[in-house]
Short mmCIF file of N, CA and C in Angstrom, two decimals:
data_model
loop_
_atom_site.label_atom_id
_atom_site.label_comp_id
_atom_site.label_asym_id
_atom_site.label_seq_id
_atom_site.Cartn_x
_atom_site.Cartn_y
_atom_site.Cartn_z
N MET H 259 -14.12 34.08 -12.18
CA MET H 259 -13.93 34.23 -10.86
C MET H 259 -13.09 32.94 -10.39
N ASN H 260 -12.05 33.02 -9.60
CA ASN H 260 -11.30 31.86 -9.14
C ASN H 260 -11.09 31.93 -7.59
N GLN H 261 -11.10 30.81 -7.08
CA GLN H 261 -10.75 30.69 -5.58
C GLN H 261 -9.58 29.89 -5.51
N ILE H 262 -8.68 30.50 -4.62
CA ILE H 262 -7.60 29.71 -4.17
C ILE H 262 -7.66 28.95 -3.01
N LEU H 263 -7.25 27.43 -3.39
CA LEU H 263 -7.34 26.61 -2.34
C LEU H 263 -6.02 26.35 -1.70
N SER H 264 -6.33 26.00 -0.25
CA SER H 264 -5.08 25.50 0.46
C SER H 264 -4.81 24.03 0.18
N THR H 265 -3.81 23.45 0.46
CA THR H 265 -3.61 21.95 0.21
C THR H 265 -4.71 21.41 0.95
N ASN H 266 -4.98 21.48 2.14
CA ASN H 266 -5.88 20.92 3.15
C ASN H 266 -7.32 21.09 2.43
N GLU H 267 -7.72 22.34 1.91
CA GLU H 267 -8.95 22.49 1.28
C GLU H 267 -9.08 21.64 -0.06
N ALA H 268 -8.03 21.57 -0.67
CA ALA H 268 -8.16 20.80 -1.89
C ALA H 268 -8.29 19.30 -1.65
N ALA H 269 -7.43 18.96 -0.72
CA ALA H 269 -7.50 17.42 -0.19
C ALA H 269 -9.02 17.04 0.36
N GLN H 270 -9.50 18.00 1.06
CA GLN H 270 -10.88 17.88 1.81
C GLN H 270 -11.92 17.72 0.70
N LEU H 271 -11.78 18.59 -0.35
CA LEU H 271 -13.01 18.48 -1.61
C LEU H 271 -12.55 17.12 -2.23
N LEU H 272 -11.56 16.69 -2.40
CA LEU H 272 -11.22 15.26 -2.83
C LEU H 272 -11.99 14.13 -2.06
N ILE H 273 -11.70 14.23 -0.93
CA ILE H 273 -12.31 13.24 0.09
C ILE H 273 -13.93 13.29 0.16
N ASN H 274 -14.30 14.56 -0.09
CA ASN H 274 -15.74 14.73 -0.09
C ASN H 274 -16.40 14.24 -1.31
N ASP H 275 -15.78 13.91 -2.33
CA ASP H 275 -16.44 13.41 -3.48
C ASP H 275 -16.89 12.03 -3.19
N GLU H 276 -18.06 11.83 -3.23
CA GLU H 276 -18.70 10.68 -2.70
C GLU H 276 -18.38 9.33 -3.76
N PHE H 277 -17.97 9.78 -4.96
CA PHE H 277 -17.86 8.59 -5.70
C PHE H 277 -16.41 8.19 -5.98
N ALA H 278 -15.53 8.98 -5.30
CA ALA H 278 -14.06 8.72 -5.09
C ALA H 278 -13.72 7.78 -4.07
N ARG H 279 -12.45 7.27 -4.05
CA ARG H 279 -12.07 6.46 -2.85
C ARG H 279 -10.75 6.93 -2.37
N TRP H 280 -10.68 8.25 -2.20
CA TRP H 280 -9.24 8.81 -1.73
C TRP H 280 -9.24 8.63 0.00
N SER H 281 -7.99 8.03 0.13
CA SER H 281 -7.60 8.04 1.71
C SER H 281 -7.19 9.59 1.80
N ARG H 282 -7.23 9.94 3.18
CA ARG H 282 -6.61 11.09 3.75
C ARG H 282 -5.23 11.53 3.11
N ALA H 283 -4.52 10.43 3.31
CA ALA H 283 -3.13 10.79 2.80
C ALA H 283 -3.00 10.69 1.40
N GLY H 284 -3.67 9.85 0.59
CA GLY H 284 -3.78 9.94 -0.79
C GLY H 284 -4.31 11.30 -1.36
N ALA H 285 -5.16 11.84 -0.70
CA ALA H 285 -5.82 13.09 -1.08
C ALA H 285 -4.72 14.22 -0.84
N LEU H 286 -4.22 14.28 0.10
CA LEU H 286 -3.06 15.32 0.48
C LEU H 286 -1.96 15.04 -0.40
N ALA H 287 -1.59 13.89 -0.80
CA ALA H 287 -0.52 13.58 -1.84
C ALA H 287 -0.83 14.16 -3.01
N LEU H 288 -2.02 13.87 -3.44
CA LEU H 288 -2.50 14.48 -4.97
C LEU H 288 -2.52 16.11 -4.88
N ALA H 289 -2.96 16.48 -3.86
CA ALA H 289 -3.07 18.04 -3.74
C ALA H 289 -1.67 18.58 -3.89
N GLU H 290 -0.72 18.06 -3.06
CA GLU H 290 0.64 18.53 -3.03
C GLU H 290 1.11 18.36 -4.40
N TYR H 291 1.03 17.24 -4.77
CA TYR H 291 1.56 17.08 -6.30
C TYR H 291 1.04 18.02 -7.22
N LEU H 292 -0.34 18.49 -7.16
CA LEU H 292 -0.89 19.41 -8.17
C LEU H 292 -0.23 20.86 -7.93
N GLU H 293 -0.07 21.13 -6.42
CA GLU H 293 0.56 22.46 -6.18
C GLU H 293 1.88 22.58 -6.75
N GLU H 294 2.63 21.46 -6.62
CA GLU H 294 4.18 21.31 -7.24
C GLU H 294 4.00 21.65 -8.72
N LEU H 295 3.10 20.85 -9.37
CA LEU H 295 2.88 21.03 -10.74
C LEU H 295 2.69 22.33 -11.19
N GLU H 296 1.88 23.08 -10.32
CA GLU H 296 1.33 24.61 -10.64
C GLU H 296 2.62 25.56 -10.75
N LEU H 297 3.59 25.14 -9.66
CA LEU H 297 4.82 25.97 -9.30
C LEU H 297 5.76 25.65 -10.47
N SER H 298 5.90 24.32 -10.71
CA SER H 298 7.03 24.08 -11.77
C SER H 298 6.65 24.42 -13.26
N GLN H 299 5.33 24.60 -13.61
CA GLN H 299 4.89 24.78 -14.92
C GLN H 299 4.40 26.33 -15.06
N ASN H 300 4.44 27.04 -13.88
CA ASN H 300 3.90 28.43 -13.58
C ASN H 300 2.52 28.56 -14.40
N TYR H 301 1.83 27.51 -14.09
CA TYR H 301 0.27 27.60 -14.60
C TYR H 301 -0.71 27.25 -13.58
N GLU H 302 -1.79 27.85 -13.54
CA GLU H 302 -2.68 27.77 -12.55
C GLU H 302 -3.62 26.47 -13.02
N ILE H 303 -3.95 25.63 -12.17
CA ILE H 303 -4.75 24.59 -12.39
C ILE H 303 -6.13 24.78 -11.98
N GLN H 304 -7.24 24.58 -12.69
CA GLN H 304 -8.72 24.71 -12.28
C GLN H 304 -8.90 23.53 -11.55
N PHE H 305 -9.29 23.72 -10.19
CA PHE H 305 -9.66 22.52 -9.56
C PHE H 305 -10.97 21.95 -10.07
N ASN H 306 -10.91 20.35 -10.12
CA ASN H 306 -12.34 19.82 -10.55
C ASN H 306 -12.04 18.54 -10.07
N ALA H 307 -12.79 18.08 -8.92
CA ALA H 307 -12.79 16.93 -8.24
C ALA H 307 -13.19 15.80 -9.14
N ILE H 308 -14.04 15.99 -9.84
CA ILE H 308 -14.77 14.93 -10.72
C ILE H 308 -13.56 14.59 -11.87
N ALA H 309 -13.05 15.55 -12.45
CA ALA H 309 -12.00 15.28 -13.40
C ALA H 309 -10.76 14.63 -12.84
N LEU H 310 -10.44 15.03 -11.51
CA LEU H 310 -9.31 14.46 -10.86
C LEU H 310 -9.60 12.87 -10.52
N ARG H 311 -10.87 12.74 -10.21
CA ARG H 311 -11.02 11.36 -10.02
C ARG H 311 -11.05 10.44 -11.18
N CYS H 312 -11.42 10.92 -12.20
CA CYS H 312 -11.34 10.22 -13.55
C CYS H 312 -9.70 10.24 -13.98
N GLU H 313 -9.18 11.09 -13.71
CA GLU H 313 -7.67 11.09 -14.17
C GLU H 313 -6.75 10.26 -13.26
N TYR H 314 -6.89 10.19 -12.20
CA TYR H 314 -6.08 9.65 -11.00
C TYR H 314 -6.67 8.52 -10.36
N SER H 315 -6.12 7.40 -9.87
CA SER H 315 -6.65 6.42 -8.87
C SER H 315 -5.67 6.12 -8.05
N GLU H 316 -6.11 5.73 -6.89
CA GLU H 316 -5.30 5.49 -5.61
C GLU H 316 -5.02 4.13 -5.42
N PHE H 317 -3.98 3.50 -5.01
CA PHE H 317 -3.84 1.93 -4.86
C PHE H 317 -2.86 1.85 -3.78
N GLU H 318 -3.00 0.57 -2.95
CA GLU H 318 -1.96 0.49 -1.84
C GLU H 318 -0.63 0.24 -2.19
N CYS H 319 -0.40 -0.40 -3.48
CA CYS H 319 1.01 -0.72 -3.73
C CYS H 319 0.90 -0.83 -5.46
N LEU H 320 2.31 -0.92 -5.84
CA LEU H 320 2.16 -1.02 -7.24
C LEU H 320 1.65 -2.38 -7.93
N LYS H 321 1.89 -3.45 -7.13
CA LYS H 321 1.36 -4.68 -7.50
C LYS H 321 -0.29 -4.77 -7.79
N ASP H 322 -0.96 -3.89 -6.68
CA ASP H 322 -2.33 -3.72 -6.71
C ASP H 322 -2.76 -3.05 -8.02
N TRP H 323 -1.96 -1.88 -8.21
CA TRP H 323 -2.29 -1.13 -9.53
C TRP H 323 -2.25 -2.14 -10.87
N ILE H 324 -1.10 -2.90 -11.09
CA ILE H 324 -0.94 -3.59 -12.21
C ILE H 324 -2.06 -4.82 -12.24
N LYS H 325 -2.38 -5.28 -11.19
CA LYS H 325 -3.42 -6.36 -11.09
C LYS H 325 -4.88 -5.86 -11.63
N GLU H 326 -5.19 -4.49 -11.09
CA GLU H 326 -6.39 -3.95 -11.26
C GLU H 326 -6.40 -3.50 -12.75
N TYR H 327 -5.22 -2.87 -13.30
CA TYR H 327 -5.19 -2.41 -14.72
C TYR H 327 -5.08 -3.31 -15.65
N TYR H 328 -4.34 -4.46 -15.49
CA TYR H 328 -4.08 -5.49 -16.58
C TYR H 328 -4.73 -6.65 -16.30
N GLY H 329 -5.20 -6.93 -15.28
CA GLY H 329 -5.76 -8.36 -14.84
C GLY H 329 -5.80 -9.01 -13.35
N GLU H 330 -6.26 -9.87 -12.93
CA GLU H 330 -6.49 -10.11 -11.54
C GLU H 330 -5.18 -10.82 -10.91
N ASP H 331 -4.45 -11.69 -11.93
CA ASP H 331 -3.32 -12.35 -11.32
C ASP H 331 -2.13 -11.66 -11.79
N LEU H 332 -0.99 -11.69 -10.79
CA LEU H 332 0.18 -10.81 -11.05
C LEU H 332 0.97 -11.15 -12.32
N GLN H 333 1.33 -12.36 -12.55
CA GLN H 333 2.21 -12.83 -13.60
C GLN H 333 1.53 -12.42 -14.90
N PRO H 334 0.26 -12.84 -15.30
CA PRO H 334 -0.36 -12.53 -16.31
C PRO H 334 -0.57 -11.06 -16.71
N ALA H 335 -0.79 -10.39 -15.60
CA ALA H 335 -0.90 -8.73 -15.61
C ALA H 335 0.31 -8.30 -16.02
N ILE H 336 1.47 -8.61 -15.55
CA ILE H 336 2.72 -8.16 -15.97
C ILE H 336 3.04 -8.45 -17.24
N LYS H 337 2.71 -9.61 -17.92
CA LYS H 337 2.85 -10.07 -19.28
C LYS H 337 2.00 -9.29 -20.14
N SER H 338 0.78 -8.93 -19.77
CA SER H 338 -0.39 -8.08 -20.65
C SER H 338 0.35 -6.73 -20.55
N ALA H 339 1.02 -6.20 -19.52
CA ALA H 339 1.53 -4.95 -19.62
C ALA H 339 2.86 -4.83 -20.64
N GLY H 340 3.31 -5.86 -21.00
CA GLY H 340 4.44 -5.77 -21.96
C GLY H 340 5.80 -5.86 -21.17
N ILE H 341 5.77 -6.16 -19.77
CA ILE H 341 6.99 -6.24 -19.08
C ILE H 341 7.59 -7.51 -19.12
N ASP H 342 8.69 -7.76 -19.51
CA ASP H 342 9.31 -8.93 -19.76
C ASP H 342 10.27 -9.22 -18.44
N LEU H 343 9.72 -10.31 -17.78
CA LEU H 343 10.46 -10.82 -16.65
C LEU H 343 11.43 -11.93 -17.13
N GLU H 344 12.73 -11.97 -16.43
CA GLU H 344 13.47 -13.07 -16.68
C GLU H 344 13.41 -14.33 -15.99
N GLY H 345 12.69 -14.12 -14.58
CA GLY H 345 12.49 -15.19 -13.82
C GLY H 345 13.19 -15.18 -12.75
N ASP H 346 14.28 -14.37 -12.51
CA ASP H 346 15.01 -14.32 -11.37
C ASP H 346 14.84 -13.07 -10.51
N GLU H 347 13.81 -12.30 -10.91
CA GLU H 347 13.50 -11.17 -10.23
C GLU H 347 12.97 -11.26 -8.96
N ASP H 348 13.63 -10.47 -7.87
CA ASP H 348 12.83 -10.37 -6.60
C ASP H 348 11.72 -9.56 -6.54
N GLU H 349 11.12 -9.44 -5.18
CA GLU H 349 9.90 -8.55 -5.20
C GLU H 349 10.26 -7.18 -5.60
N GLU H 350 11.49 -6.64 -5.05
CA GLU H 350 11.92 -5.32 -5.37
C GLU H 350 12.20 -4.86 -6.67
N ASP H 351 12.65 -6.09 -7.34
CA ASP H 351 12.92 -5.85 -8.93
C ASP H 351 11.61 -5.61 -9.63
N VAL H 352 10.65 -6.56 -9.20
CA VAL H 352 9.30 -6.46 -10.00
C VAL H 352 8.62 -5.30 -9.76
N SER H 353 8.79 -4.69 -8.49
CA SER H 353 8.13 -3.28 -8.23
C SER H 353 8.86 -2.26 -9.10
N GLU H 354 10.04 -2.26 -9.16
CA GLU H 354 10.74 -1.30 -10.03
C GLU H 354 10.46 -1.28 -11.41
N LEU H 355 10.35 -2.57 -12.00
CA LEU H 355 9.83 -2.76 -13.32
C LEU H 355 8.29 -2.20 -13.52
N ILE H 356 7.54 -2.28 -12.53
CA ILE H 356 6.30 -1.82 -12.77
C ILE H 356 6.23 -0.20 -12.55
N ARG H 357 6.96 0.28 -11.80
CA ARG H 357 7.26 1.64 -11.56
C ARG H 357 7.52 2.23 -12.78
N SER H 358 8.53 1.76 -13.63
CA SER H 358 9.21 2.15 -14.70
C SER H 358 8.15 2.22 -15.73
N HIS H 359 7.25 1.09 -15.76
CA HIS H 359 5.97 1.13 -16.79
C HIS H 359 5.27 2.13 -16.56
N ILE H 360 4.86 2.45 -15.54
CA ILE H 360 3.94 3.54 -15.11
C ILE H 360 4.47 4.91 -15.50
N LEU H 361 5.83 5.09 -15.18
CA LEU H 361 6.44 6.35 -15.51
C LEU H 361 6.70 6.50 -16.94
N ASP H 362 6.79 5.46 -17.65
CA ASP H 362 6.90 5.53 -19.24
C ASP H 362 5.63 5.93 -19.85
N HIS H 363 4.52 5.68 -19.18
CA HIS H 363 3.16 5.79 -19.79
C HIS H 363 2.36 6.91 -19.21
N GLY H 364 2.67 7.13 -17.90
CA GLY H 364 1.82 8.19 -17.23
C GLY H 364 2.71 8.95 -15.92
N GLU H 365 1.85 9.17 -15.09
CA GLU H 365 2.30 9.73 -13.79
C GLU H 365 2.08 8.87 -12.67
N LEU H 366 3.20 9.16 -11.52
CA LEU H 366 3.11 8.19 -10.37
C LEU H 366 3.37 8.98 -9.27
N ILE H 367 2.62 8.95 -8.19
CA ILE H 367 2.81 9.67 -7.21
C ILE H 367 2.80 8.70 -6.01
N GLU H 368 4.09 8.58 -5.48
CA GLU H 368 3.98 7.70 -4.34
C GLU H 368 4.12 8.46 -3.03
N PHE H 369 3.52 7.88 -1.96
CA PHE H 369 3.43 8.53 -0.54
C PHE H 369 3.24 7.23 0.45
N SER H 370 3.51 7.85 1.81
CA SER H 370 3.64 6.85 2.73
C SER H 370 1.93 6.26 2.90
N GLY H 371 1.91 4.83 2.47
CA GLY H 371 0.54 4.42 2.67
C GLY H 371 -0.03 3.91 1.09
N GLY H 372 0.70 4.39 0.06
CA GLY H 372 0.27 3.89 -1.12
C GLY H 372 0.79 4.73 -2.41
N ILE H 373 0.01 4.62 -3.40
CA ILE H 373 0.46 5.33 -4.74
C ILE H 373 -0.71 5.92 -5.40
N ILE H 374 -0.48 6.75 -6.22
CA ILE H 374 -1.54 7.31 -7.23
C ILE H 374 -1.00 7.24 -8.59
N VAL H 375 -1.89 6.67 -9.45
CA VAL H 375 -1.30 6.68 -10.79
C VAL H 375 -2.48 7.39 -11.71
N SER H 376 -1.94 8.06 -12.81
CA SER H 376 -2.68 8.74 -13.90
C SER H 376 -3.08 7.70 -14.56
N SER H 377 -4.32 7.99 -15.19
CA SER H 377 -4.84 7.20 -16.44
C SER H 377 -3.94 7.25 -17.58
N PHE H 378 -3.85 6.00 -18.35
CA PHE H 378 -3.05 6.15 -19.58
C PHE H 378 -3.58 5.00 -20.46
#
């Protein structure tokens, strides 16, 4: 037995997960991403809020993600991730290097107000 969820219903189920930290915008972005994935792969996803909480995490920005995933300080975290900096990168360059690193290893969902990254 399957129940078809709307985007808003799926987002609300994510928000209702008391152990998750989804913002409204993040929950909507993830629900929209999953809908697009279903359409592009012609495959029905079985919604599981717990599995999604374990598979994806929301952050305010790329730098917050790398610091949480690889360490508390930005420069050591970037080095731990295996990202080589030449030293003359500006903030936008560093963000692009982090973005590329995520996309090389997992999934990145960017939305107004933050990002969602898959576990890898």
